CSV table of C-alpha atoms in Angstrom, one decimal:
chain,number,residue,atom,x,y,z
O,493,MET,CA,159.6,-76.2,-123.0
O,494,ARG,CA,159.2,-77.9,-119.6
O,495,PRO,CA,161.6,-77.1,-116.9
O,496,TRP,CA,162.8,-80.5,-116.3
O,497,LEU,CA,163.8,-81.2,-119.8
O,498,LEU,CA,165.3,-77.7,-120.3
O,499,ALA,CA,167.7,-78.2,-117.5
O,500,LEU,CA,168.3,-81.6,-118.9
O,501,THR,CA,169.0,-80.0,-121.9
O,502,LEU,CA,171.5,-77.3,-120.5
O,503,LEU,CA,173.1,-80.1,-118.7
O,504,ALA,CA,173.8,-82.8,-121.7
O,505,LEU,CA,175.7,-79.7,-123.7
O,506,THR,CA,177.1,-79.2,-120.9
O,507,LEU,CA,179.3,-82.3,-120.4
O,508,VAL,CA,179.5,-83.0,-124.3
O,509,ALA,CA,181.6,-79.5,-124.2
O,510,CYS,CA,183.9,-81.2,-121.3
O,511,THR,CA,184.3,-84.3,-122.9
O,512,PRO,CA,187.4,-85.1,-125.3
O,513,ASP,CA,185.8,-86.6,-129.0
O,514,PRO,CA,185.8,-90.4,-129.1
O,515,PRO,CA,188.4,-92.4,-131.3
O,516,ALA,CA,187.4,-92.7,-134.4
O,517,ASP,CA,186.1,-96.0,-134.5
O,518,ALA,CA,183.7,-95.7,-131.4
O,519,GLY,CA,180.5,-98.3,-131.6
O,520,THR,CA,176.9,-96.9,-133.2
O,521,ASP,CA,174.3,-96.3,-131.4
O,522,ALA,CA,172.6,-99.5,-130.5
O,523,SER,CA,169.2,-98.4,-132.3
O,524,ALA,CA,170.5,-98.6,-135.5
O,525,ASP,CA,172.9,-101.8,-134.6
O,526,ILE,CA,172.9,-104.1,-138.2
O,527,ASP,CA,174.0,-107.7,-138.4
O,528,ALA,CA,176.9,-107.7,-140.6
O,529,GLY,CA,175.6,-109.6,-142.9
O,530,ALA,CA,173.1,-106.3,-143.8
O,531,ASP,CA,174.3,-104.0,-146.5
O,532,ALA,CA,175.5,-100.7,-146.5
O,533,THR,CA,171.9,-99.4,-147.8
O,534,THR,CA,170.3,-100.8,-145.6
O,535,ASP,CA,172.1,-99.5,-142.6
O,536,ALA,CA,171.8,-96.0,-144.4
O,537,ALA,CA,168.2,-96.4,-144.6
O,538,THR,CA,167.6,-97.9,-140.8
O,539,ASP,CA,169.3,-94.5,-139.7
O,540,ALA,CA,167.7,-92.4,-141.5
O,541,ALA,CA,164.0,-94.0,-140.8
O,542,THR,CA,164.7,-93.9,-136.8
O,543,ASP,CA,166.3,-90.0,-137.3
O,544,ALA,CA,163.0,-89.1,-139.4
O,545,ALA,CA,160.5,-90.0,-137.0
O,546,THR,CA,162.6,-89.0,-134.0
O,547,ASP,CA,162.9,-85.5,-135.5
O,548,ALA,CA,158.7,-85.7,-136.2
O,549,GLY,CA,158.4,-86.1,-132.7
O,550,ALA,CA,155.2,-88.3,-131.3
O,551,ASP,CA,152.6,-87.7,-128.6
O,552,ALA,CA,151.6,-89.9,-125.2
O,553,ALA,CA,149.3,-92.0,-127.2
O,554,SER,CA,150.6,-92.6,-130.6
O,555,PRO,CA,152.1,-96.0,-131.4
O,556,ARG,CA,155.7,-97.0,-130.9
O,557,VAL,CA,156.8,-99.1,-133.4
O,558,LEU,CA,159.7,-101.4,-133.8
O,559,VAL,CA,160.9,-102.7,-137.4
O,560,PHE,CA,162.8,-105.6,-136.7
O,561,SER,CA,164.5,-106.7,-140.7
O,562,ARG,CA,166.9,-109.5,-140.2
O,563,THR,CA,168.0,-112.1,-142.4
O,564,THR,CA,169.5,-115.3,-142.2
O,565,GLY,CA,167.9,-116.6,-145.6
O,566,TYR,CA,167.6,-114.5,-149.0
O,567,ARG,CA,167.4,-111.4,-148.4
O,568,HIS,CA,165.4,-109.0,-149.7
O,569,ASP,CA,166.6,-106.0,-151.9
O,570,SER,CA,163.4,-104.4,-150.6
O,571,ILE,CA,164.6,-104.6,-147.2
O,572,ALA,CA,166.1,-101.1,-147.5
O,573,ASP,CA,162.8,-99.3,-149.5
O,574,GLY,CA,160.8,-100.9,-146.8
O,575,ILE,CA,162.2,-99.5,-143.7
O,576,THR,CA,162.6,-95.9,-145.2
O,577,ALA,CA,158.7,-95.8,-146.1
O,578,LEU,CA,157.6,-97.2,-142.6
O,579,GLY,CA,160.4,-94.0,-141.4
O,580,GLU,CA,157.8,-92.0,-143.4
O,581,LEU,CA,154.9,-92.4,-142.3
O,582,ALA,CA,156.0,-92.3,-139.1
O,583,ALA,CA,157.3,-89.1,-138.6
O,584,ASP,CA,153.9,-88.3,-141.4
O,585,ARG,CA,151.7,-90.0,-138.7
O,586,GLY,CA,152.9,-88.5,-135.1
O,587,TRP,CA,154.5,-92.4,-134.7
O,588,THR,CA,157.9,-93.1,-132.5
O,589,LEU,CA,160.0,-95.6,-134.6
O,590,GLU,CA,162.8,-97.2,-134.5
O,591,ALA,CA,164.4,-100.4,-136.9
O,592,THR,CA,166.8,-102.9,-136.2
O,593,GLU,CA,168.4,-105.9,-136.7
O,594,ASP,CA,169.5,-106.5,-133.5
O,595,PRO,CA,167.5,-110.4,-132.3
O,596,ALA,CA,168.7,-108.6,-128.8
O,597,ARG,CA,166.3,-106.3,-129.1
O,598,ILE,CA,163.7,-108.8,-129.3
O,599,THR,CA,164.4,-109.3,-125.4
O,600,ALA,CA,163.2,-106.2,-123.9
O,601,LEU,CA,160.0,-104.9,-125.8
O,602,GLY,CA,159.1,-102.8,-122.7
O,603,ASP,CA,159.0,-99.6,-125.0
O,604,VAL,CA,157.5,-100.6,-127.8
O,605,ASP,CA,153.6,-101.2,-129.2
O,606,VAL,CA,154.2,-102.9,-132.5
O,607,VAL,CA,157.0,-105.1,-133.9
O,608,VAL,CA,157.0,-105.0,-137.9
O,609,PHE,CA,158.6,-107.8,-139.1
O,610,LEU,CA,159.7,-106.7,-142.3
O,611,SER,CA,160.6,-109.9,-144.6
O,612,THR,CA,162.7,-111.7,-142.3
O,613,THR,CA,164.0,-115.1,-143.1
O,614,GLY,CA,165.1,-118.2,-142.2
O,615,ASP,CA,165.7,-118.1,-137.8
O,616,PRO,CA,165.6,-114.8,-136.6
O,617,LEU,CA,165.5,-115.1,-132.8
O,618,ASP,CA,167.0,-117.7,-130.8
O,619,ASP,CA,165.1,-119.7,-128.2
O,620,ALA,CA,165.2,-116.4,-125.9
O,621,GLN,CA,164.2,-114.0,-128.2
O,622,GLN,CA,161.3,-115.8,-128.9
O,623,THR,CA,160.1,-116.4,-125.6
O,624,ALA,CA,160.0,-112.4,-125.4
O,625,LEU,CA,158.2,-112.6,-128.4
O,626,GLU,CA,155.6,-114.3,-127.5
O,627,ALA,CA,154.5,-112.9,-124.2
O,628,PHE,CA,154.8,-109.6,-125.6
O,629,VAL,CA,152.0,-110.7,-128.0
O,630,ARG,CA,150.4,-112.6,-125.3
O,631,ALA,CA,150.5,-109.4,-122.8
O,632,GLY,CA,148.9,-107.5,-125.7
O,633,GLY,CA,151.6,-106.0,-127.8
O,634,GLY,CA,151.2,-106.2,-131.5
O,635,TRP,CA,153.2,-107.7,-134.5
O,636,VAL,CA,153.1,-107.0,-138.2
O,637,GLY,CA,154.4,-109.9,-140.7
O,638,VAL,CA,155.4,-108.1,-143.5
O,639,HIS,CA,155.9,-110.4,-147.0
O,640,ALA,CA,158.5,-112.7,-146.4
O,641,ALA,CA,157.3,-112.7,-142.3
O,642,ALA,CA,155.6,-115.9,-143.2
O,643,ASP,CA,159.4,-117.2,-144.8
O,644,CYS,CA,160.9,-117.8,-141.5
O,645,GLU,CA,160.7,-119.4,-137.8
O,646,TYR,CA,159.5,-122.9,-139.0
O,647,ASP,CA,160.4,-124.9,-136.1
O,648,TRP,CA,158.5,-122.7,-133.4
O,649,PRO,CA,154.8,-124.3,-133.3
O,650,PHE,CA,154.2,-119.8,-132.0
O,651,TYR,CA,155.3,-118.3,-134.6
O,652,GLY,CA,152.8,-120.5,-137.5
O,653,GLU,CA,150.0,-119.6,-134.7
O,654,LEU,CA,151.2,-115.4,-135.1
O,655,VAL,CA,151.8,-115.0,-138.6
O,656,GLY,CA,148.5,-117.3,-139.6
O,657,ALA,CA,149.9,-119.2,-142.7
O,658,TRP,CA,154.0,-120.2,-144.1
O,659,PHE,CA,155.0,-120.0,-147.2
O,660,ALA,CA,155.6,-122.3,-149.1
O,661,ARG,CA,156.2,-121.1,-152.9
O,662,HIS,CA,155.5,-118.5,-156.3
O,663,PRO,CA,155.3,-117.7,-159.1
O,664,ALA,CA,157.0,-114.7,-161.6
O,665,ILE,CA,156.7,-111.2,-160.4
O,666,GLN,CA,153.5,-109.7,-162.9
O,667,PRO,CA,150.4,-108.4,-162.5
O,668,ALA,CA,147.6,-109.5,-160.8
O,669,THR,CA,144.3,-108.0,-159.2
O,670,TYR,CA,143.3,-108.4,-155.5
O,671,LEU,CA,139.2,-108.8,-154.6
O,672,VAL,CA,139.3,-107.3,-151.3
O,673,GLU,CA,136.9,-108.4,-148.9
O,674,ASP,CA,136.6,-106.0,-145.8
O,675,ARG,CA,136.9,-102.8,-146.0
O,676,ALA,CA,136.0,-102.0,-142.8
O,677,HIS,CA,139.7,-102.7,-140.9
O,678,PRO,CA,141.7,-100.3,-141.0
O,679,ALA,CA,144.4,-101.6,-143.4
O,680,THR,CA,142.2,-102.0,-146.0
O,681,ALA,CA,139.1,-98.9,-145.9
O,682,HIS,CA,141.0,-96.9,-148.1
O,683,LEU,CA,141.0,-99.6,-150.8
O,684,GLY,CA,137.7,-99.8,-153.3
O,685,THR,CA,136.3,-104.1,-153.8
O,686,THR,CA,139.3,-104.6,-156.7
O,687,TRP,CA,143.2,-103.2,-156.8
O,688,MET,CA,144.9,-104.8,-159.5
O,689,ARG,CA,149.6,-104.1,-159.0
O,690,THR,CA,152.5,-106.1,-159.5
O,691,ASP,CA,154.4,-108.0,-156.9
O,692,GLU,CA,155.4,-111.4,-156.1
O,693,HIS,CA,152.5,-113.6,-154.9
O,694,TYR,CA,153.0,-116.0,-152.1
O,695,ASP,CA,151.1,-119.9,-152.6
O,696,PHE,CA,150.7,-120.8,-148.5
O,697,GLN,CA,151.2,-124.1,-146.9
O,698,ARG,CA,147.2,-123.6,-145.8
O,699,ASN,CA,144.1,-121.9,-146.5
O,700,PRO,CA,144.5,-119.7,-142.5
O,701,ARG,CA,140.4,-118.6,-143.3
O,702,SER,CA,139.5,-120.8,-140.7
O,703,ASP,CA,141.6,-118.8,-138.1
O,704,VAL,CA,142.0,-115.3,-139.1
O,705,ARG,CA,139.7,-112.8,-140.3
O,706,VAL,CA,140.5,-112.6,-144.5
O,707,LEU,CA,140.6,-108.6,-145.6
O,708,MET,CA,142.2,-109.6,-149.4
O,709,THR,CA,142.8,-112.0,-151.5
O,710,ILE,CA,144.1,-112.8,-155.1
O,711,ASP,CA,143.0,-113.9,-158.1
O,712,GLU,CA,144.1,-116.6,-159.3
O,713,ALA,CA,142.5,-116.6,-162.7
O,714,SER,CA,144.7,-112.7,-163.2
O,715,TYR,CA,147.7,-113.8,-163.5
O,716,ASP,CA,149.3,-117.6,-163.8
O,717,GLY,CA,151.3,-120.1,-161.5
O,718,GLY,CA,148.4,-119.8,-159.0
O,719,GLY,CA,148.8,-122.7,-156.3
O,720,MET,CA,145.5,-122.6,-153.5
O,721,GLY,CA,142.6,-122.2,-156.3
O,722,ALA,CA,139.3,-119.8,-155.8
O,723,ASP,CA,140.3,-118.8,-152.3
O,724,HIS,CA,143.3,-117.4,-151.7
O,725,PRO,CA,143.3,-115.0,-148.6
O,726,VAL,CA,147.0,-113.3,-149.1
O,727,THR,CA,146.5,-110.1,-146.4
O,728,TRP,CA,144.8,-111.6,-143.0
O,729,ALA,CA,144.7,-110.1,-139.5
O,730,HIS,CA,143.7,-111.6,-136.0
O,731,GLU,CA,144.5,-111.6,-132.0
O,732,VAL,CA,146.9,-113.2,-130.6
O,733,GLY,CA,146.2,-113.7,-126.8
O,734,ALA,CA,146.2,-110.3,-125.4
O,735,GLY,CA,147.6,-108.7,-128.7
O,736,ARG,CA,147.0,-108.3,-132.2
O,737,SER,CA,148.9,-110.1,-135.7
O,738,PHE,CA,148.7,-108.7,-139.1
O,739,TYR,CA,150.2,-110.0,-142.2
O,740,THR,CA,150.4,-109.2,-146.2
O,741,ALA,CA,152.2,-111.0,-148.5
O,742,LEU,CA,152.5,-107.8,-150.6
O,743,GLY,CA,156.1,-105.8,-150.4
O,744,HIS,CA,158.0,-107.9,-152.4
O,745,THR,CA,159.3,-105.3,-154.9
O,746,ARG,CA,161.0,-101.8,-154.4
O,747,GLU,CA,158.6,-100.4,-156.1
O,748,SER,CA,156.0,-101.5,-153.5
O,749,PHE,CA,157.2,-99.2,-150.8
O,750,GLY,CA,156.2,-96.5,-153.1
O,751,GLU,CA,152.9,-97.0,-153.8
O,752,PRO,CA,151.1,-94.6,-152.1
O,753,ALA,CA,147.9,-97.6,-151.8
O,754,PHE,CA,150.0,-100.0,-149.9
O,755,ARG,CA,152.1,-97.3,-147.6
O,756,ALA,CA,148.2,-96.7,-146.1
O,757,LEU,CA,147.5,-100.5,-146.2
O,758,LEU,CA,150.5,-100.0,-143.2
O,759,GLY,CA,149.7,-97.5,-141.5
O,760,GLY,CA,146.3,-98.9,-141.3
O,761,ALA,CA,147.6,-101.9,-140.1
O,762,ILE,CA,150.5,-100.3,-137.6
O,763,GLU,CA,148.1,-98.3,-136.0
O,764,TRP,CA,145.3,-101.3,-135.5
O,765,ALA,CA,148.4,-103.4,-134.2
O,766,SER,CA,149.1,-101.1,-131.7
O,767,GLY,CA,145.4,-101.5,-129.9
O,768,ARG,CA,145.4,-96.7,-130.4
């Protein structure tokens, strides 16, 4: 241990020993602050993910990741599973990771390389928070959107540019075949040319192909209810200002976050978005 770190540790232990116990209703750690609307399962997953990533440690070149999962509309049961999966990825890959549903955290991103919007819905950010996120990305920060990240902030033009395309509708959850179009990207390099899996398959308000690097499409002949036709992107990446943006429509089901291939996709996406 470095001498300065040992000294700080001994000082902290001395202060703790001399400090009386806080009252039973003392506040919780702000890094795991969850809106009152979030359930206890998400709260526990947030704490566990942050603790796991912190315990694993990270070197100075590792991505610093903030997972943001606030919802003001529909809330996915899979959010807690996603937080757990990302925490385990962080521990395995040596990232630092913090999970939060406190929108005020978005105004202080100086210690973050990548912000992950995990099935955010409704309007999770106010005007000041929107301004802060836009400045972060345009200055070189990374952003990764998962599933319902395309189902929020419909009145914010920059967010439309950031996500690439907004959600329109979806049919029932069912198996389908994905067509991996670009295997040169770190998020899809581990996949074959096709990938069959079960999920909720989004249609979008527009085809984003002209503005993004499409990594994967879905074969509408392989399931019922698709509404975009022969060219139906579901995963893509692009640059926004000096920053990097990645979006995948996958991740509705709780089971998604237990799939090794999907976890690898998220890991590659986050590391690419970090620029490291």
